[in-house]
Coordinates of C-alpha atoms and ligand atoms in Angstrom, one line a residue:
X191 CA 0.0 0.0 0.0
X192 CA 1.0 3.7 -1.1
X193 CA 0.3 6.3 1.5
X194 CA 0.6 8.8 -0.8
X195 CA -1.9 7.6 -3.8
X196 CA -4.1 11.0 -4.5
X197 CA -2.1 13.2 -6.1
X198 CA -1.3 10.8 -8.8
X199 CA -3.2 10.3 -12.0
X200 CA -2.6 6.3 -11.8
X201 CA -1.8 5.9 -15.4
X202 CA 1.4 5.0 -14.9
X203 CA 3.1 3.2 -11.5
X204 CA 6.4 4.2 -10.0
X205 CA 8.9 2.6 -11.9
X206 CA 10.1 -0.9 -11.1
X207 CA 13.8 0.2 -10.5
X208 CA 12.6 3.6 -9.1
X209 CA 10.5 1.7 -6.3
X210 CA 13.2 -0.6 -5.3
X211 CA 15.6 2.0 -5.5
X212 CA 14.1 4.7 -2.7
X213 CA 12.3 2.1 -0.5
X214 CA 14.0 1.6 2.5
X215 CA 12.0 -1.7 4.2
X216 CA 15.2 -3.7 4.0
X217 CA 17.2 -1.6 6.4
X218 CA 14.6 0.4 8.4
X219 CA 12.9 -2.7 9.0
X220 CA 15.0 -3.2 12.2
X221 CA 13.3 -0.2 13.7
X222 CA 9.6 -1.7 13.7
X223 CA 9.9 -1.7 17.3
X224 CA 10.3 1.8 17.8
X225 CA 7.9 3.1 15.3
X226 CA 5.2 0.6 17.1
X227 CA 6.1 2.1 19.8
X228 CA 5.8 5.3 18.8
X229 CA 2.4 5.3 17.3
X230 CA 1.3 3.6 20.5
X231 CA 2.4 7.2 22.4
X232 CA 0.9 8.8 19.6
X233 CA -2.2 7.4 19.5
X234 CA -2.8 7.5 23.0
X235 CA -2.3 11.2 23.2
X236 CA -4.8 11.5 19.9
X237 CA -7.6 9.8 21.7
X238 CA -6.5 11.6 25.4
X239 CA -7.0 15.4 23.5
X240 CA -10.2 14.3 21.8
X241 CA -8.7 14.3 18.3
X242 CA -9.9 11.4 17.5
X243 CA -12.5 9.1 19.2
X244 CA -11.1 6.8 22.4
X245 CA -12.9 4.3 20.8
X246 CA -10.6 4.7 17.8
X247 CA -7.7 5.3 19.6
X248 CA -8.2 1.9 21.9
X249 CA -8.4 -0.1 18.7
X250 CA -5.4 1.9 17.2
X251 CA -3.2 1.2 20.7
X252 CA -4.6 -2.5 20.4
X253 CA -4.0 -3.2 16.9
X254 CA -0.6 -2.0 17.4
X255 CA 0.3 -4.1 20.3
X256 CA -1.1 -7.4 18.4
X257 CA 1.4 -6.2 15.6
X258 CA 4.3 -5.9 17.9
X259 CA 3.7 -9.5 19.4
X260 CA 3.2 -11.3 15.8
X261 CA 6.6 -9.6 14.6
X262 CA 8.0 -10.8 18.2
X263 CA 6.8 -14.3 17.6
X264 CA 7.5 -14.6 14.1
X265 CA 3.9 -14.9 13.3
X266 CA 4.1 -11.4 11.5
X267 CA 6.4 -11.2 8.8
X268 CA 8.0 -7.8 7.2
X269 CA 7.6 -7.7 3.5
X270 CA 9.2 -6.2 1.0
X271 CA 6.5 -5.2 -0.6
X272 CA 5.8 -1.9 1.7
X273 CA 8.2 1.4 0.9
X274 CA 9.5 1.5 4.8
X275 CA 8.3 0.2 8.0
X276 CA 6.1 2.8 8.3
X277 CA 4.0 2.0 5.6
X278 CA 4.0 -1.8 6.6
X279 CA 2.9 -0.8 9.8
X280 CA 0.4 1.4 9.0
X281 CA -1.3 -0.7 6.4
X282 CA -1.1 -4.1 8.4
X283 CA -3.0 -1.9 11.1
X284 CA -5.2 -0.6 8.8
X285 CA -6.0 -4.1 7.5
X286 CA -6.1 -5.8 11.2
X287 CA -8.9 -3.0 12.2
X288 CA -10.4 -1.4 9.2
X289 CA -11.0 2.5 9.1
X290 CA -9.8 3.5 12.8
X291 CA -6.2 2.6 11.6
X292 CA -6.9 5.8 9.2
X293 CA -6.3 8.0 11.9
X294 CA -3.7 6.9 13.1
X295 CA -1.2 9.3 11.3
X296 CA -3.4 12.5 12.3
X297 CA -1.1 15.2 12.9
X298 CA 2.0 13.7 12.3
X299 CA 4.4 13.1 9.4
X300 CA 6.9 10.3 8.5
X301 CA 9.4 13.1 8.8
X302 CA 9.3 13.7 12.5
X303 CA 8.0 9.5 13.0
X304 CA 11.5 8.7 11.3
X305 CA 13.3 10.9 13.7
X306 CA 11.6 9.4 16.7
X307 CA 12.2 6.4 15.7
X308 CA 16.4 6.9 14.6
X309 CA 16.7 8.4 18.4
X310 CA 14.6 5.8 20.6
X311 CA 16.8 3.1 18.1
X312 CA 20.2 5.2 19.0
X313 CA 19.6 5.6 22.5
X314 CA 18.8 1.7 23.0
X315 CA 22.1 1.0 20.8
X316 CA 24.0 3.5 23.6
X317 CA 23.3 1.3 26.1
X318 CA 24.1 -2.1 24.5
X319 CA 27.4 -0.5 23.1
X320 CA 28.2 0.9 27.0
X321 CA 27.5 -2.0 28.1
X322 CA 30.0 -3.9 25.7
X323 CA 32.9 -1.2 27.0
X324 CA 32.4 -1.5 30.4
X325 CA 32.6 -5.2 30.3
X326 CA 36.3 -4.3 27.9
X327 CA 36.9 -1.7 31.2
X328 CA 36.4 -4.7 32.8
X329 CA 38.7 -7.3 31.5
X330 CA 41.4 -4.4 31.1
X331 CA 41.1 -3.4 34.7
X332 CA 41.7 -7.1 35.4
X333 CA 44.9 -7.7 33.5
X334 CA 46.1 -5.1 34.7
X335 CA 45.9 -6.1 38.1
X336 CA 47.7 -8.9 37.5
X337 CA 50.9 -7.3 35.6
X338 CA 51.7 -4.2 38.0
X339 CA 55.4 -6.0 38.5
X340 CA 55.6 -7.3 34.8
X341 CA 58.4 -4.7 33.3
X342 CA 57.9 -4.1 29.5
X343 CA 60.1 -1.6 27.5
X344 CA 57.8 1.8 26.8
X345 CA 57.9 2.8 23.2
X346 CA 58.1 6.0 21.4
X347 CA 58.8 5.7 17.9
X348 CA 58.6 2.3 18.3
X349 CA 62.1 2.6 19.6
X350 CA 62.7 1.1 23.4
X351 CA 62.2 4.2 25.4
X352 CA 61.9 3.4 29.1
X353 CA 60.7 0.8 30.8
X354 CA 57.3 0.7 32.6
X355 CA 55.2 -2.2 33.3
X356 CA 52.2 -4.4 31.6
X357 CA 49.9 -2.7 34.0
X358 CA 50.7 0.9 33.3
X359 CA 50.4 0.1 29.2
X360 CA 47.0 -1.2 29.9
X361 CA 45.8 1.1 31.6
X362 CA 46.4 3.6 29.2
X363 CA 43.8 1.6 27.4
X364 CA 41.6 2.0 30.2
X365 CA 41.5 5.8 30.2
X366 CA 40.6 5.8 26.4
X367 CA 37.4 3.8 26.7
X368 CA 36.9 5.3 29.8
X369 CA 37.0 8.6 27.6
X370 CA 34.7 6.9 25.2
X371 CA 32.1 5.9 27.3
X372 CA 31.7 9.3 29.0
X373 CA 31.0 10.4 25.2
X374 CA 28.0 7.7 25.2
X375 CA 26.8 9.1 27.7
X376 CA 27.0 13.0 26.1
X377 CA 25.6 11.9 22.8
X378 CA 22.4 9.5 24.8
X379 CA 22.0 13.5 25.7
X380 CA 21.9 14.6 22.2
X381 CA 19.8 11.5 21.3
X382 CA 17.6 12.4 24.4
X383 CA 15.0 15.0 22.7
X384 CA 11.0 14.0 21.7
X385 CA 10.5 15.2 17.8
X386 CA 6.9 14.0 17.6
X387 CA 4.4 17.7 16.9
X388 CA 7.2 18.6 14.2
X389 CA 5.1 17.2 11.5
X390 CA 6.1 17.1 8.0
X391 CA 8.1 20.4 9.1
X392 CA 5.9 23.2 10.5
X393 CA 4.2 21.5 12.9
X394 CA 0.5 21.1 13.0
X395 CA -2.6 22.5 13.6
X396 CA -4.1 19.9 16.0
X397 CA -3.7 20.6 19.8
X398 CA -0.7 17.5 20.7
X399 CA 0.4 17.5 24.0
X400 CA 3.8 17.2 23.1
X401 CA 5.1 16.5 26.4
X402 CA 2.5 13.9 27.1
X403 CA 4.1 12.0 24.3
X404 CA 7.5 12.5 25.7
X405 CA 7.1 11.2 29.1
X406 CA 5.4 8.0 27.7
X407 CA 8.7 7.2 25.8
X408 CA 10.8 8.9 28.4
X409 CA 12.5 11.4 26.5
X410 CA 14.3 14.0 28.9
X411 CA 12.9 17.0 26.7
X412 CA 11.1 18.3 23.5
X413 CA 12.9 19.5 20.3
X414 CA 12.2 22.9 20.0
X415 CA 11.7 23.8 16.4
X416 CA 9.5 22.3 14.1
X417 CA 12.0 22.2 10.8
X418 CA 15.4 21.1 13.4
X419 CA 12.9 18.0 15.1
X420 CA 13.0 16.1 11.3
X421 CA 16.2 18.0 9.9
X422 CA 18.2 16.8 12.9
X423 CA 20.5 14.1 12.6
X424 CA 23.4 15.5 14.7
X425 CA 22.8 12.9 17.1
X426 CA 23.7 9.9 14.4
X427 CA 26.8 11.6 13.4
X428 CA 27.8 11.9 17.3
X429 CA 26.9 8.8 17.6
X430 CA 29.4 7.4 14.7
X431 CA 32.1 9.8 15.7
X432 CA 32.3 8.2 19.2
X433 CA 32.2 4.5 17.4
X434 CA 35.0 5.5 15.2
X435 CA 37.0 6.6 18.2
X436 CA 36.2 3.6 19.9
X437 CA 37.2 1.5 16.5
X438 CA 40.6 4.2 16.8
X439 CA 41.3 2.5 20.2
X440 CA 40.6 -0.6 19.1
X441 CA 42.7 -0.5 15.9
X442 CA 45.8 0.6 18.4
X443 CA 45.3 -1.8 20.8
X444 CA 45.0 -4.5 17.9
X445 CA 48.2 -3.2 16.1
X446 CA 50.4 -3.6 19.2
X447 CA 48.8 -7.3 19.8
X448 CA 50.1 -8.1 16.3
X449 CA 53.3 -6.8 16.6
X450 CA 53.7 -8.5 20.1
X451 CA 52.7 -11.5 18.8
X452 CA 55.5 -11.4 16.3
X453 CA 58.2 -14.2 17.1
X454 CA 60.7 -10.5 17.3
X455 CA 58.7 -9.3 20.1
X456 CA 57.2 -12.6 21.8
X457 CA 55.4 -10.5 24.3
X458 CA 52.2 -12.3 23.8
X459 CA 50.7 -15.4 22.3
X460 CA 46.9 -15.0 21.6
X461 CA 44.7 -18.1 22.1
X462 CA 44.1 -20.6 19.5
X463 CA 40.3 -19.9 20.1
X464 CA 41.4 -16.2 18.7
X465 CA 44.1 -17.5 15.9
X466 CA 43.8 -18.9 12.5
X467 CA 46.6 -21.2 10.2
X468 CA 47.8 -20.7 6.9
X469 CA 46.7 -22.7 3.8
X470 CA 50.2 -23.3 2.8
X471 CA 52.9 -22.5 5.6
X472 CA 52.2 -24.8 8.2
X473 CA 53.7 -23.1 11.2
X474 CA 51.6 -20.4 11.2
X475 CA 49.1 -19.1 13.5
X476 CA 47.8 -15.5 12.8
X477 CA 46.1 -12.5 15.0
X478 CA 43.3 -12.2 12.1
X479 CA 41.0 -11.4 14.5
X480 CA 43.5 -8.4 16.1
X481 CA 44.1 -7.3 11.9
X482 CA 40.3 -7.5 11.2
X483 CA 39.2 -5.3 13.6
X484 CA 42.1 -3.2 12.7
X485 CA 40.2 -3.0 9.1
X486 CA 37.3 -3.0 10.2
X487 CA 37.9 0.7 12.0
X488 CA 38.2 1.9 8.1
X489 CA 35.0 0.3 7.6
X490 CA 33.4 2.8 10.7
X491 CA 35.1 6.1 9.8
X492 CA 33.2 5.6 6.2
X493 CA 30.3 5.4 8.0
X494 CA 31.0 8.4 9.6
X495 CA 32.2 10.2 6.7
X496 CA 29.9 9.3 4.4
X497 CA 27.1 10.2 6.8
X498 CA 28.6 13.9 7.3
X499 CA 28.7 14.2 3.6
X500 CA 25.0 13.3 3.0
X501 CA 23.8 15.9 5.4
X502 CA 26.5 18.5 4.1
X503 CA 24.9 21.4 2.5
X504 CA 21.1 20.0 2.5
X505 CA 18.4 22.6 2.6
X506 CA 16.1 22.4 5.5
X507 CA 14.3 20.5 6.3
X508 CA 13.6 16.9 5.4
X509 CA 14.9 15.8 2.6
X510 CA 14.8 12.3 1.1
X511 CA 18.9 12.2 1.4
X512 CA 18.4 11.8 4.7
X513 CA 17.4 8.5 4.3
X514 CA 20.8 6.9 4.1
X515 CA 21.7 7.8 7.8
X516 CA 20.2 4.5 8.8
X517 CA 22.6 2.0 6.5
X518 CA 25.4 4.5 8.0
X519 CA 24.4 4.4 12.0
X520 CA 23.5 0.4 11.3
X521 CA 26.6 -1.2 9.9
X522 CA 28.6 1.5 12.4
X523 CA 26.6 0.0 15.1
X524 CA 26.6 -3.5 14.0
X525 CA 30.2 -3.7 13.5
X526 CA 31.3 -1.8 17.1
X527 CA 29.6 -4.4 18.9
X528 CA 30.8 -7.4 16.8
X529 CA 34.3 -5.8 17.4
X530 CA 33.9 -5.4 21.0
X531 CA 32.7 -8.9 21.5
X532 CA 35.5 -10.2 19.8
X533 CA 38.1 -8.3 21.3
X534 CA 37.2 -8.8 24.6
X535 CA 37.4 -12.9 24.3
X536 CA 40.3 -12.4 22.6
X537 CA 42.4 -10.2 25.2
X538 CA 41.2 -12.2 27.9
X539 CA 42.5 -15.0 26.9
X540 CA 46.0 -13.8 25.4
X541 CA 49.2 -15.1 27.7
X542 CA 51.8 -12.6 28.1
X543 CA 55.0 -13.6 28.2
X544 CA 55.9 -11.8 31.1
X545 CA 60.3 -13.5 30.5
X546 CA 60.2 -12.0 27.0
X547 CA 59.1 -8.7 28.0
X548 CA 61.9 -8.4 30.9
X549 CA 64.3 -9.1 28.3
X550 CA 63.3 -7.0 25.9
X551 CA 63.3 -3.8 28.4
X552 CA 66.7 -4.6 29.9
X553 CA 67.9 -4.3 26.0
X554 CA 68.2 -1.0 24.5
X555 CA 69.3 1.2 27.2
X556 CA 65.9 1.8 28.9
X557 CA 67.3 3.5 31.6
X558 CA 69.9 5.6 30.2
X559 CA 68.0 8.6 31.4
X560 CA 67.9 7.2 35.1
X561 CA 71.8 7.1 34.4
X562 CA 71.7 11.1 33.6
X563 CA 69.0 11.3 36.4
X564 CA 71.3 10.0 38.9
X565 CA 74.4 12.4 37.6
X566 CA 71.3 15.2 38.1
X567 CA 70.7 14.2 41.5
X568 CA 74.8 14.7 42.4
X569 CA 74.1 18.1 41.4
X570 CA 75.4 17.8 37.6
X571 CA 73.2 20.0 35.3
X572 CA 70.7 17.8 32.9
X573 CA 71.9 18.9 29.5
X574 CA 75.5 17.9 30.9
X575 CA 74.4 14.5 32.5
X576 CA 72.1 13.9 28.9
X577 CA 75.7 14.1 27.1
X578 CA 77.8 12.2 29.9
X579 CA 74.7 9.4 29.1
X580 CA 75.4 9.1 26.0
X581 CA 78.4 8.8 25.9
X582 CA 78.1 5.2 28.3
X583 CA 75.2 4.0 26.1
X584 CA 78.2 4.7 22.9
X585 CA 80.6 2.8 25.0
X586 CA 78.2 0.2 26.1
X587 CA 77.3 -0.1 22.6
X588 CA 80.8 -0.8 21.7
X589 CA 81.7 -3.4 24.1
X590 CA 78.3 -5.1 23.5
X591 CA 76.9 -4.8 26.8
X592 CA 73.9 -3.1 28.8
X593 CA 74.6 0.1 31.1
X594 CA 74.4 -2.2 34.0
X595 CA 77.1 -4.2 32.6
X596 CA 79.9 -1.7 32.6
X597 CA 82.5 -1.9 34.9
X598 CA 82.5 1.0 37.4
X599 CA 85.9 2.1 35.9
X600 CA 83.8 2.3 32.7
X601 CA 81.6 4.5 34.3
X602 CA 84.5 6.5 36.1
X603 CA 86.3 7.2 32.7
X604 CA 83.1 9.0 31.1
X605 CA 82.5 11.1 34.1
X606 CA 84.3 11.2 37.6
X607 CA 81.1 11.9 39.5
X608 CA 79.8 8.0 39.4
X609 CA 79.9 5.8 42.3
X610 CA 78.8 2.5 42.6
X611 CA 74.9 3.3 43.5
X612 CA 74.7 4.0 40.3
X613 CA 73.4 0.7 39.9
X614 CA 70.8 0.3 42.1
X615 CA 69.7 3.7 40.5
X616 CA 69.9 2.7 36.9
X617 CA 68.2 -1.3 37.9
X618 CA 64.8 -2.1 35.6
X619 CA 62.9 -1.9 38.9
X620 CA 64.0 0.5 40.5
X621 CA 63.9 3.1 37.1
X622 CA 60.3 1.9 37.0
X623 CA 59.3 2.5 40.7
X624 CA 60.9 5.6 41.4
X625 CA 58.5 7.2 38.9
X626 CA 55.9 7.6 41.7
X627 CA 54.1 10.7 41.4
X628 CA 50.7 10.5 40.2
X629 CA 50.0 9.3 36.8
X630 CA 53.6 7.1 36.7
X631 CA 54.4 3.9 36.0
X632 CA 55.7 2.9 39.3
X633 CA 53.6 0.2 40.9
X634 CA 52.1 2.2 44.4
X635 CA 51.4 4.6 41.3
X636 CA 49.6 2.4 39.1
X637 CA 47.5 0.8 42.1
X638 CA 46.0 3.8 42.9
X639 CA 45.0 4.3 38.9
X640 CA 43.5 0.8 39.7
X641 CA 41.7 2.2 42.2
X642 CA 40.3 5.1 40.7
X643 CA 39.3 3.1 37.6
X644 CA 37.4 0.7 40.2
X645 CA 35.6 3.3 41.1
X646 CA 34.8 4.4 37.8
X647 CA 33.4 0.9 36.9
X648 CA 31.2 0.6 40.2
X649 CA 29.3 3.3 38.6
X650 CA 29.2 2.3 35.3
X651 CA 27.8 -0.8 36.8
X652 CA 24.9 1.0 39.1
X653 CA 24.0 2.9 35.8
X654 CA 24.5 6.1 38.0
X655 CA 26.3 8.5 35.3
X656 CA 25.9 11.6 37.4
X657 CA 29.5 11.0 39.4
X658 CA 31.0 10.3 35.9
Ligands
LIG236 N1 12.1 6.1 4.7 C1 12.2 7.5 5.0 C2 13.5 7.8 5.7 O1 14.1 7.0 6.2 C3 11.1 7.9 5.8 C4 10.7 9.3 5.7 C5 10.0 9.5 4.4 N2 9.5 10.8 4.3 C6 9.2 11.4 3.1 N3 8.8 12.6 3.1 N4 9.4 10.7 2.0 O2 13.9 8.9 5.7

């Protein structure tokens, strides 16, 4: 059924290609839900303000709730057939109870019934993706109680830098999707506003209560003007932008997994439940779930981009371009979570080789600035120490062995001021664990970050996001 038959001479149909080409039933079929839902509220308010009869309205609010259980139960199936899902719904109603379901779209537009429905479906999808990073906040928190003594060379350029410890990396994690679910929280906000009384885009001439519709659906507040209620479609974009950042800190967290998982690094070996083999070489066993999600971020910022574009330059209000935010939010939104899952099996079940990592941060002079440090701490002046430094790392470099491993004669014949503590001062754990002050890798430093992230997770879990 057409809902929009009258104005058209009937002589010829909407082209074949043409129909199949602007419906949208494939994709927003997902939301029939929401619509239901919607027109539930709707009608309800209809029949409260006398608009149309509470006869009508009672069949209207039934008819719509035996819809919602048939699709539920599989009884009810979505066809093709209709342009969108507002149209099935509307003409399934209309042909479950006759003429009452013709009032049902009194005072209201698919314009402002799309954007109700593309909010209530973001701000559900909020809470499912939330949930999936706390339980990632989760699993993060938890490996990184176990590693706050496991020493691992820091990076920066991917050249050894200094060392610090599992637990400190990972926690760096931990702020970023920490970051990104405070930003779940900001866009639900955006997400958060009733559009139903904007009409097609100037409203309407029947007395809605507005704000009885609202509080049905529990939306926080009303949109406040007419065209920006069905032009509005800031709150997808947010939406996507936070994904992509999430699918950002993914992709980083992936990238270092593959490299460590490289026989060079041997930091980590993920679990054969998380691995694949190669067709031809036998040894192998890949992170292809690590490098797929690592495309798959790609696959999110087009979603992103591509959405920004559409909405780029288009006069207000509605305009049928609009249309293709929902294939946009959906496969953004479909592929977070699939990505989440995954990653959170996977990194829960990786084995760090805690051996490999010492190794690797006792090689390439890690602590060569605790060794200009310590000169610093005689009273030697930083620039000066950084040179005298560097000039052991040349000479440790020429003899083949770490800092540690020179001779204190060694160390006497670059600069005078050295004493045996140097060693103590210049030891993997000790260079890690003096770094105490707040934010540092040093282990009473880390435990309190533990801390503070415990907290933060006790009130993800209590869904309290005031303290957040
Ligand atoms: N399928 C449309 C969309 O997703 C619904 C709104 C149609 N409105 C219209 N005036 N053609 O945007």
């Amino acid at each position: 059924m057409k809902l929009w038959g009258g104005r058209f001479s009937g002589k010829v149909g909407l082209d074949s290609a043409a129909n199949s080409f602007h419906s949208s039933i494939m994709f927003d079929q997902r939301l029939y839900k929401y619509d239901i839902i919607g027109s539930i509220a709707h009608a309800e308010m209809l029949g409260k303000q006398g608009i149309i009869s509470a006869g009508d309205s009672l069949a209207i609010v039934e008819g719509l709730r035996g819809i919602l259980a048939d699709i539920e139960s599989r009884t009810l199936e979505i066809t093709p057939d209709s342009e969108d899902i507002h149209s099935f719904v509307e003409a399934e109603l209309i042909s479950r109870i006759g003429d009452a379901g013709r009032r049902l779209h009194t005072g209201r537009s698919r314009n402002d019934q799309v954007a109700l429905d593309m909010r209530m479906y973001v701000r559900e999808e909020i809470g499912e993706v939330k949930r999936l990073v706390s339980d990632l906040l989760g699993v993060i928190l938890d490996l990184s109680k176990s590693h706050t003594k496991t020493i691992m060379p820091g990076f920066t350029h991917l050249q050894k830098a200094q060392p610090l410890t599992l637990a400190h990396h990972l926690m760096c994690y931990f702020q970023m999707f920490k970051r990104d679910y405070r930003r779940l929280n900001n866009c639900f906000d955006s997400a958060d506003e009733m559009p139903l009384g904007s009409g097609a885009l100037a409203a309407t001439t029947y007395p809605l209560n507005r704000d009885y519709v609202r509080e049905n659906l529990d939306f926080s507040r009303l949109t406040e003007n007419s065209l920006d209620g069905v032009s509005d479609r800031d709150f997808c974009i947010e939406f996507i932008f936070v994904l992509s950042l999430i699918m950002l800190h993914l992709s980083r967290f992936c990238e270092e997994l593959i490299l460590w998982a490289s026989e060079d690094f041997g930091f980590v070996e993920m679990s054969d439940a998380y691995s694949t083999g190669s067709s031809i070489m036998p040894q192998k066993k890949n992170p292809d779930m690590a490098e797929l999600i690592r495309g798959k971020t790609g696959r999110v910022y087009g979603s992103l981009v591509a959405l920004l574009t559409t909405m780029k330059s288009l006069p207000l209000a509605y305009n049928k371009d609009m249309q293709e935010d929902k294939e946009a939010t959906f496969d953004a939104v479909d592929t977070v979570k699939s990505c989440l899952g995954v990653f959170v099996g996977m990194i829960s079940t990786a084995k760090f080789n805690v051996v490999n990592m010492r190794k690797s941060a006792k090689g390439g002079y890690t602590n060569a600035t605790d060794a200009a440090d310590w000169l610093v701490k005689k009273g030697v002046a930083f620039r000066e120490a950084h040179e005298i430094s560097g000039k052991l790392v040349l000479l440790a470099i020429d003899k083949g062995v770490c800092l540690d491993e020179l001779s204190l004669d060694d160390f006497k014949r670059v600069s005078e001021a050295f004493d045996e503590s140097v060693y103590a001062a210049i030891s993997l754990e000790e260079c890690v664990n003096s770094r105490s002050i707040i934010g540092a890798p040093a282990e009473s430093a880390v435990l309190e970050a533990i801390k503070s992230a415990e907290a933060f997770l006790q009130f993800t879990a209590s869904g309290d996001s005031s303290n957040l």
